[in-house]
Short mmCIF file of C-alpha atoms in Angstrom, two decimals:
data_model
loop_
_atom_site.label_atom_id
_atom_site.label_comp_id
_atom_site.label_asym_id
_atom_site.label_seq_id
_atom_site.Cartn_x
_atom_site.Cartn_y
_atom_site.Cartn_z
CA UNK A 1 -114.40 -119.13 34.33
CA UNK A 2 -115.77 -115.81 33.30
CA UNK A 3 -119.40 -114.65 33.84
CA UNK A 4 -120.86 -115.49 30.61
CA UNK A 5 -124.29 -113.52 29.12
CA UNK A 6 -126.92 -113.73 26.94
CA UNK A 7 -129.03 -111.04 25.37
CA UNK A 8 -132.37 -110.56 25.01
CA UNK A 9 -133.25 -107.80 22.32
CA UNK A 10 -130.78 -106.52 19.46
CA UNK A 11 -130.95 -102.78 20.72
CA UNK A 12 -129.21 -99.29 20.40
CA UNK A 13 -127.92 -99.58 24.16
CA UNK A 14 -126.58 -103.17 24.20
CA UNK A 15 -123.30 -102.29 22.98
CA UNK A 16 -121.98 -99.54 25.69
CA UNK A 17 -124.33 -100.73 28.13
CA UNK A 18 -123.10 -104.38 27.88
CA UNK A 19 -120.87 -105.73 25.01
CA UNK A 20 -117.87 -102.99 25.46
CA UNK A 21 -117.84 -103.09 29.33
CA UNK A 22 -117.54 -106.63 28.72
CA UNK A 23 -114.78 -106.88 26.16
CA UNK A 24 -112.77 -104.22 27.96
CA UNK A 25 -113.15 -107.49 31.23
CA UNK A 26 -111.32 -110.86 31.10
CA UNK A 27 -114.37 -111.87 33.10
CA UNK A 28 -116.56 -111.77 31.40
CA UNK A 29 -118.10 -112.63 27.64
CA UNK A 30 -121.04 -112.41 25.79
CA UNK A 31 -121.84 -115.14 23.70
CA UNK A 32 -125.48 -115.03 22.35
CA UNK A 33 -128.12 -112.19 21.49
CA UNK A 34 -131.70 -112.76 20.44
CA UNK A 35 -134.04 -110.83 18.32
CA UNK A 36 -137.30 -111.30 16.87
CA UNK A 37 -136.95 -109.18 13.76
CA UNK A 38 -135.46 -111.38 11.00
CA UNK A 39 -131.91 -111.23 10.76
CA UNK A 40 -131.61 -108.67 13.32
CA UNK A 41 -129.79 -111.13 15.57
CA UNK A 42 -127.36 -112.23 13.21
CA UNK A 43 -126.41 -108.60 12.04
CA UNK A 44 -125.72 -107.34 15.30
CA UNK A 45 -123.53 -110.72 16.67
CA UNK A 46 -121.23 -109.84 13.00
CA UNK A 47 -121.36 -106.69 14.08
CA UNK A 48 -120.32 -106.66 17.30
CA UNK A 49 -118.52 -110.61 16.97
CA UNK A 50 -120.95 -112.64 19.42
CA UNK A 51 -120.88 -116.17 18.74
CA UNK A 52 -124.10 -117.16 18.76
CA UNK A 53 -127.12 -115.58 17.42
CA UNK A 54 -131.17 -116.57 17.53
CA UNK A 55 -134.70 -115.11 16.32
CA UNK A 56 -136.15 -116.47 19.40
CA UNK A 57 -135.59 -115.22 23.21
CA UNK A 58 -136.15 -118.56 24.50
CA UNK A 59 -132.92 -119.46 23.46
CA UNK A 60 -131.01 -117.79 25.47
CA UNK A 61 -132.96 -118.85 28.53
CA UNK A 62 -131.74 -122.56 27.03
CA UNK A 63 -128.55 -122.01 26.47
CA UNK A 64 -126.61 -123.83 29.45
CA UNK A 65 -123.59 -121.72 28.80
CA UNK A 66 -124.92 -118.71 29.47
CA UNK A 67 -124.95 -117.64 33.43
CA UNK A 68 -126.58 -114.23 33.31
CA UNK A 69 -128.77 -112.63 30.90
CA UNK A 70 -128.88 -108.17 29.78
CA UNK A 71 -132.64 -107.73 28.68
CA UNK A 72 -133.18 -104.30 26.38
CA UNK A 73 -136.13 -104.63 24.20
CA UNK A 74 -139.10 -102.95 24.87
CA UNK A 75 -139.58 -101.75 28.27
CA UNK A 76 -142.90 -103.65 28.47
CA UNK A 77 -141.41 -107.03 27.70
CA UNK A 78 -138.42 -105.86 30.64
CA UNK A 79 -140.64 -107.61 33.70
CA UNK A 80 -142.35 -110.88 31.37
CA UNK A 81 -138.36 -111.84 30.42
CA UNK A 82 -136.93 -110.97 33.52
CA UNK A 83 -139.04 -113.46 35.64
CA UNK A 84 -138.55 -115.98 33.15
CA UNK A 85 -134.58 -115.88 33.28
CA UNK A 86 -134.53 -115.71 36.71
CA UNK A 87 -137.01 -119.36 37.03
CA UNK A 88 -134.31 -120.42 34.00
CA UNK A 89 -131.83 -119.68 36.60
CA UNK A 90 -129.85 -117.26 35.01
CA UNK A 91 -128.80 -113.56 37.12
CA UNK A 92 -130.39 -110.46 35.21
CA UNK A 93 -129.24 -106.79 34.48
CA UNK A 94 -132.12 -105.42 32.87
CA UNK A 95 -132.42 -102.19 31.37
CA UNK A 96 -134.52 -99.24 32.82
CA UNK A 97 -137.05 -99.29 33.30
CA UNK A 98 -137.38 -103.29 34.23
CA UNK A 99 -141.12 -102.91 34.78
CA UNK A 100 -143.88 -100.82 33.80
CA UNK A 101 -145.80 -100.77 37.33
CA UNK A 102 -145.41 -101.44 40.96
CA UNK A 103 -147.59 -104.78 40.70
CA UNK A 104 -144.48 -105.84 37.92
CA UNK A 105 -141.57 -104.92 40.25
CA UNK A 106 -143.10 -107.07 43.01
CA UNK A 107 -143.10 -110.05 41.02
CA UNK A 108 -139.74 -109.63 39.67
CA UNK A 109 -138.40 -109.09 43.37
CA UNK A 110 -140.55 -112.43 44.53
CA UNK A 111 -139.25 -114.00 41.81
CA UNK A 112 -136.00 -113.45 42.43
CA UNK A 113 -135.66 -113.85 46.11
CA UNK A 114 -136.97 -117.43 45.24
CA UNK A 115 -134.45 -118.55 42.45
CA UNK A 116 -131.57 -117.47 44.03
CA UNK A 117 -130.29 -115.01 41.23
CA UNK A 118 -129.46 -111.14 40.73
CA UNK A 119 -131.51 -108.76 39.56
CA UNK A 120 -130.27 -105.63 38.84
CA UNK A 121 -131.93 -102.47 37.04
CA UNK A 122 -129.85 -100.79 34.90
CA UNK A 123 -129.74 -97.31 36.12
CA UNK A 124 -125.76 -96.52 35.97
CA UNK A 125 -125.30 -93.59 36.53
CA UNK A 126 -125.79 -94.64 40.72
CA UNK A 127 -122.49 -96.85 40.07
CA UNK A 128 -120.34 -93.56 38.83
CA UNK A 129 -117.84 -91.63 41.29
CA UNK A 130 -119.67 -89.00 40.43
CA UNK A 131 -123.01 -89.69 42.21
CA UNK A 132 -120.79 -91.23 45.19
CA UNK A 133 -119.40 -87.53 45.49
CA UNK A 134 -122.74 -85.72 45.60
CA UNK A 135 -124.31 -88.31 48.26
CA UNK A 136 -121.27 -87.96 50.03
CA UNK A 137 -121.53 -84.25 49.58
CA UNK A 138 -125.27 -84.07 51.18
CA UNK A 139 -124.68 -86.70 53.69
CA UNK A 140 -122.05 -85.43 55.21
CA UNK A 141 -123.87 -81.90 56.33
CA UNK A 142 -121.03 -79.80 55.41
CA UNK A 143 -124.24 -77.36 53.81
CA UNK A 144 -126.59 -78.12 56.04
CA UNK A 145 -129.79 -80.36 55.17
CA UNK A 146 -131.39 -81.10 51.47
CA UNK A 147 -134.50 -79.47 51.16
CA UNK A 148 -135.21 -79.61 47.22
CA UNK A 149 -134.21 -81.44 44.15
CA UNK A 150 -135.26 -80.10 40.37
CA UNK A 151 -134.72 -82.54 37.69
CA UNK A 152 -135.05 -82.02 34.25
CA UNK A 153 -134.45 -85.19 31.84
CA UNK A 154 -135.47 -83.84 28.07
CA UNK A 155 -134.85 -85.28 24.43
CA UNK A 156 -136.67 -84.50 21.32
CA UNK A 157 -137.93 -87.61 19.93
CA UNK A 158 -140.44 -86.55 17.11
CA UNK A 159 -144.00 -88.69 17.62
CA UNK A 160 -143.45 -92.45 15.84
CA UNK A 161 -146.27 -94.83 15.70
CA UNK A 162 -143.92 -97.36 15.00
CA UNK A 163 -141.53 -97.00 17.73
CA UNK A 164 -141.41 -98.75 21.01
CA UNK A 165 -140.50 -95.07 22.52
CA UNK A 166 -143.62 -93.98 21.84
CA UNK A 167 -145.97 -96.33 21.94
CA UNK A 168 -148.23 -97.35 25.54
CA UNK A 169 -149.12 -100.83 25.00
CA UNK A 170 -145.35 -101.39 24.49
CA UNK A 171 -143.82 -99.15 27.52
CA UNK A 172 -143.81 -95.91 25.32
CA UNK A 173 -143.63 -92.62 27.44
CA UNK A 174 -141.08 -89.82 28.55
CA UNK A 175 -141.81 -90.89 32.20
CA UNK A 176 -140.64 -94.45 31.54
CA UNK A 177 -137.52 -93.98 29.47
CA UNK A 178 -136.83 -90.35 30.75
CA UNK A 179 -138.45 -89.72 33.84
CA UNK A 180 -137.90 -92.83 36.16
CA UNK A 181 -133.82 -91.70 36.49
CA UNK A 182 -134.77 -88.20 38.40
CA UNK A 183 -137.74 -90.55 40.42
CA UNK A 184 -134.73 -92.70 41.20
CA UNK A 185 -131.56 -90.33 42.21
CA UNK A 186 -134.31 -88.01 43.74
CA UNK A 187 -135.14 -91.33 46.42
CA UNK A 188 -131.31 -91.91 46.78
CA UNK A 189 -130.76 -88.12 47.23
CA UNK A 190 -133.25 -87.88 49.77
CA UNK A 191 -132.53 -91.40 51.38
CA UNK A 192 -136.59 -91.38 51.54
CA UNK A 193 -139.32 -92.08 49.87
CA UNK A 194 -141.67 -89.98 48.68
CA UNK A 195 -145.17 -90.10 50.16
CA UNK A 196 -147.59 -88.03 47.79
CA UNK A 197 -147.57 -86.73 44.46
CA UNK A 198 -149.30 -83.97 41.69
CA UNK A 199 -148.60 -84.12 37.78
CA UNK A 200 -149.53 -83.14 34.40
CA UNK A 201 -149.01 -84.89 31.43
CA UNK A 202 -149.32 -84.46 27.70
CA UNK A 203 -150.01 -87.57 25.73
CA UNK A 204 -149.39 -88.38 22.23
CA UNK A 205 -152.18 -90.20 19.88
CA UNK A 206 -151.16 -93.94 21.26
CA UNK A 207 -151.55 -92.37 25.16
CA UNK A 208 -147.75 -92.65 25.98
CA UNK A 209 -147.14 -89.55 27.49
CA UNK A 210 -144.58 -86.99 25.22
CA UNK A 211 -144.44 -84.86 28.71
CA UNK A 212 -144.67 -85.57 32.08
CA UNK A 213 -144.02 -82.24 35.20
CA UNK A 214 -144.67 -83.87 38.72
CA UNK A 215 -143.61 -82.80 42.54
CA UNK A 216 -142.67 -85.48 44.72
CA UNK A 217 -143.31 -84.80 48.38
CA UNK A 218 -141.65 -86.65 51.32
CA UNK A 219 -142.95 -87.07 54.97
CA UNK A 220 -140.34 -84.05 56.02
CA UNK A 221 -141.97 -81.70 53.89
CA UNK A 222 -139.17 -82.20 51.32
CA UNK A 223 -139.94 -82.06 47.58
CA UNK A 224 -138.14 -82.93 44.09
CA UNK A 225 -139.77 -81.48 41.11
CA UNK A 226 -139.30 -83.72 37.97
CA UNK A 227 -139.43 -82.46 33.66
CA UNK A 228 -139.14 -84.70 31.41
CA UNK A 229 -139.99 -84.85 27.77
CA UNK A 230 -139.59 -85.87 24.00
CA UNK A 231 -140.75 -82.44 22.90
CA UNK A 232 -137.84 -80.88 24.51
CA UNK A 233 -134.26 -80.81 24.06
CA UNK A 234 -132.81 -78.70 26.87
CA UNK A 235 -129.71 -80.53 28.44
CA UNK A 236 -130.52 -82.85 31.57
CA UNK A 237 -130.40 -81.00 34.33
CA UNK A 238 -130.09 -81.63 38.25
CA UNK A 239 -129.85 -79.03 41.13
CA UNK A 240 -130.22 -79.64 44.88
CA UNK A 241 -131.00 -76.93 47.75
CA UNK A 242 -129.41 -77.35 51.06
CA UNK A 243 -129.72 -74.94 53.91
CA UNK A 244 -126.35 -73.60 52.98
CA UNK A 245 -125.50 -73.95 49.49
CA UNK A 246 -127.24 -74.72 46.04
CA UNK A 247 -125.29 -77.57 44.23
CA UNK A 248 -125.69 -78.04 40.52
CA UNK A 249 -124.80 -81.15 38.51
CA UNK A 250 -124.09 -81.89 35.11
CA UNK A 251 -124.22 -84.66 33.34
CA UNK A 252 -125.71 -86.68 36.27
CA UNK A 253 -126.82 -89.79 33.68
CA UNK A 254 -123.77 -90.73 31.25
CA UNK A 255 -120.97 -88.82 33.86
CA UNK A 256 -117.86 -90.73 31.65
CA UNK A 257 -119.10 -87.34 28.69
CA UNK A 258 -118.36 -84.89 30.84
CA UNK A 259 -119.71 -83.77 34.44
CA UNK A 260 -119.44 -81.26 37.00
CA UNK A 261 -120.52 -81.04 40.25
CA UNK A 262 -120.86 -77.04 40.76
CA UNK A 263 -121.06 -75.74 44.64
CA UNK A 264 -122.75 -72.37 45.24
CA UNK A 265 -122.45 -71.51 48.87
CA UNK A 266 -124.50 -68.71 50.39
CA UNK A 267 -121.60 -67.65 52.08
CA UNK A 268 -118.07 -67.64 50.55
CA UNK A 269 -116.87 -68.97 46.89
CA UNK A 270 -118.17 -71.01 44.73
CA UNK A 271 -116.30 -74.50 43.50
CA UNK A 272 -116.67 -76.81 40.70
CA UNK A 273 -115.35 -80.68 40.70
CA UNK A 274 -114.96 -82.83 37.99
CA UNK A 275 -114.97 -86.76 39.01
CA UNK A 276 -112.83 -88.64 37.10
CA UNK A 277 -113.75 -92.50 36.67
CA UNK A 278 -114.74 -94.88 33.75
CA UNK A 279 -117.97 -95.18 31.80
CA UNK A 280 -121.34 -95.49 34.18
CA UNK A 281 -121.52 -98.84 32.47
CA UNK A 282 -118.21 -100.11 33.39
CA UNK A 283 -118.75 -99.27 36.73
CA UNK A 284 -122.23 -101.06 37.01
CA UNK A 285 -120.99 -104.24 35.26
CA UNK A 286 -118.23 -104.30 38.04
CA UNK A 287 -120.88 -103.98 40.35
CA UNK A 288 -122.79 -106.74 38.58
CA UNK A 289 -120.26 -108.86 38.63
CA UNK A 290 -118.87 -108.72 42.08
CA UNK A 291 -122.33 -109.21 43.94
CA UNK A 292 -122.82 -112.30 41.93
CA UNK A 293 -119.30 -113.52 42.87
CA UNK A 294 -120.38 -112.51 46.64
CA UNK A 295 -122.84 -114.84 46.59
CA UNK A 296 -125.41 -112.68 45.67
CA UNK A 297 -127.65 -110.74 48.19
CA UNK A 298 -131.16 -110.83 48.81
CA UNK A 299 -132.23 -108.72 45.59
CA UNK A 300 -134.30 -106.27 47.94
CA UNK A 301 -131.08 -104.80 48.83
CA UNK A 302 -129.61 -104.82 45.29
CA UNK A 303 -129.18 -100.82 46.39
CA UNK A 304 -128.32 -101.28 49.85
CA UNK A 305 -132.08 -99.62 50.60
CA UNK A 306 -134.97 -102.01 50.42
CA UNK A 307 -137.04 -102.97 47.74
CA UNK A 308 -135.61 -100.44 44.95
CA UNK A 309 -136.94 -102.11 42.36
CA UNK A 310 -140.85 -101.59 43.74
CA UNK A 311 -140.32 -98.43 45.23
CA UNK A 312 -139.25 -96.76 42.07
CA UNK A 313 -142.25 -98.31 40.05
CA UNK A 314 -144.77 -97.28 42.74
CA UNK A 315 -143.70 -93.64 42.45
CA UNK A 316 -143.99 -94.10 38.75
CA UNK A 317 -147.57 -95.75 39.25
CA UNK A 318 -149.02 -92.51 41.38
CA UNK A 319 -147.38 -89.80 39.20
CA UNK A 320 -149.57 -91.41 36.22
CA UNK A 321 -152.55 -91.55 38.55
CA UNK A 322 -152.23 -87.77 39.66
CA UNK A 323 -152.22 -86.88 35.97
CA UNK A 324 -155.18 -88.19 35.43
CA UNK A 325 -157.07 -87.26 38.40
CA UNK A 326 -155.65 -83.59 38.35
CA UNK A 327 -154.79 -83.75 42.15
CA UNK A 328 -152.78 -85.31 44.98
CA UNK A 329 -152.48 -89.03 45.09
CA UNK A 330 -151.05 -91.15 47.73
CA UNK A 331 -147.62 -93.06 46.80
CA UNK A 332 -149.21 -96.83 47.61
CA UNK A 333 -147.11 -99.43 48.86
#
């Protein structure tokens, strides 16, 4: 029988983050989507031929066909739906970011570890041959140790009231829809977590902030300096030193539209790689799907790391706090 989802929130992402993965799968099938705005629902199941369609979430948390629910409405919503499909007993990919704060990932991973169900945040990219090569590249000490990561994740995205991208109350903010991937492949990179942090940030009128520029230090004396923005529109960006080389990536998020992985060695010639490999999506929905087919794990090691989930969410907590306090704060776990 194939691994059959629901999905909460008619959105722009659903259909390469979910519903083509799915179709290109004999796995797997999507037969329901849910959204509050009327019609919304109905417009995107013609659209994109789902079965079943709804104005209200709860349905899909109802619907005894459906074994695992993709959540992408706003990012505030991510952590309140998420624990309630996991007590409906239904596994979870949830798009980035799947909580807003630290004290929100820690429920979701309680929650979790007590139903019995994946959870899985939705950052990709980690599931693309492309970000195997680079960890393999700085794990395997062919350049000596990492001693700095600079991230840059830009977009223009002119200032809407009305949009869930920019608004606080609803998870608005460049750090939470921009921000959290460099937080996240800087951890991974480092296989550490950071233990202090500075920022600034510019905030628009509803206090989501439009720019956020933060340094993330680790107990080694390793840092990873982090841009991101919605007044900006410079390509993402991601460049690692090691003691030997300086490696530059590009298109580290969405690798399946092109990528490089660009080797600068201090001594001898430079070399550039392209990794081959399906969409980022693909790739995590094969993930998705064979960890709930193992069994699934203990959804602290959803990453193979601890508590992912939390450890993100509490970086993303004390780079908001440094902002505001204009100096060093403490990464609290």
């Amino acid at each position: 029988m194939p691994l059959t989802f629901g999905m909460i929130g008619a959105s722009t992402i659903g259909p390469s983050g979910l519903v083509e993965p799915a179709a290109r799968r004999p796995d797997v099938r999507v037969a329901r989507v849910a959204a509050r705005r009327p019609g919304a629902a109905a417009e995107y199941a013609r659209t994109w031929d789902i079965p079943r369609a709804s104005e209200h979430y709860e349905d899909v948390l109802a619907d005894a066909d459906v074994d695992a629910v993709y959540i992408a409405n706003a990012a505030a919503e991510h952590a309140r739906w998420t624990i309630a499909a996991l007590r409906a007993g239904k596994h979870v990919l949830c798009e980035k970011p799947i909580g807003v704060s630290g004290a929100e990932g820690r429920a979701i991973v309680a929650v979790a570890a007590d139903s019995g169900r994946l959870v899985m945040e939705g950052f990709h990219y980690r599931f693309h041959p492309l970000f195997d090569a680079l960890r393999t590249l700085v794990g395997d000490g062919r350049y000596g140790p990492l001693s700095s990561i600079s991230s840059s994740v830009n977009g223009t995205r002119p200032y809407d009231p009305q949009s869930i991208l920019h608004v606080a109350a609803l998870g608005g903010g460049a750090l939470l829809h921009n921000g959290v991937y460099a937080v996240h492949w800087s951890r991974l990179l480092f296989d550490a977590e950071p233990s202090e942090v500075t920022a600034r940030q510019r905030w628009n009128p509803s206090g989501a902030d439009s720019d956020t520029i933060a340094t993330l230090r680790f107990p080694t004396g390793t840092t990873a300096s982090i841009h991101c923005s919605f007044d900006q529109d410079d390509p993402v960006s991601l460049t690692l030193q090691l003691a030997e080389a300086e490696v530059t990536v590009t298109g580290p998020i969405v690798p399946h539209h092109g990528n490089s992985l660009r080797v600068i060695p201090r001594r001898g010639a430079p070399t550039m790689t392209t990794v081959a490999g399906g969409t980022s999506f693909d790739h995590q929905l094969d993930a998705f799907v064979r960890r709930v087919g193992a069994g699934v794990p203990d959804p602290s090691t959803a990453y193979g790391r601890g508590d992912d989930i939390v450890a993100n969410l509490d970086v993303v907590d004390a780079i908001r706090r440094a902002a505001r306090s204009g100096g060093t704060e403490p990464v609290r776990r």
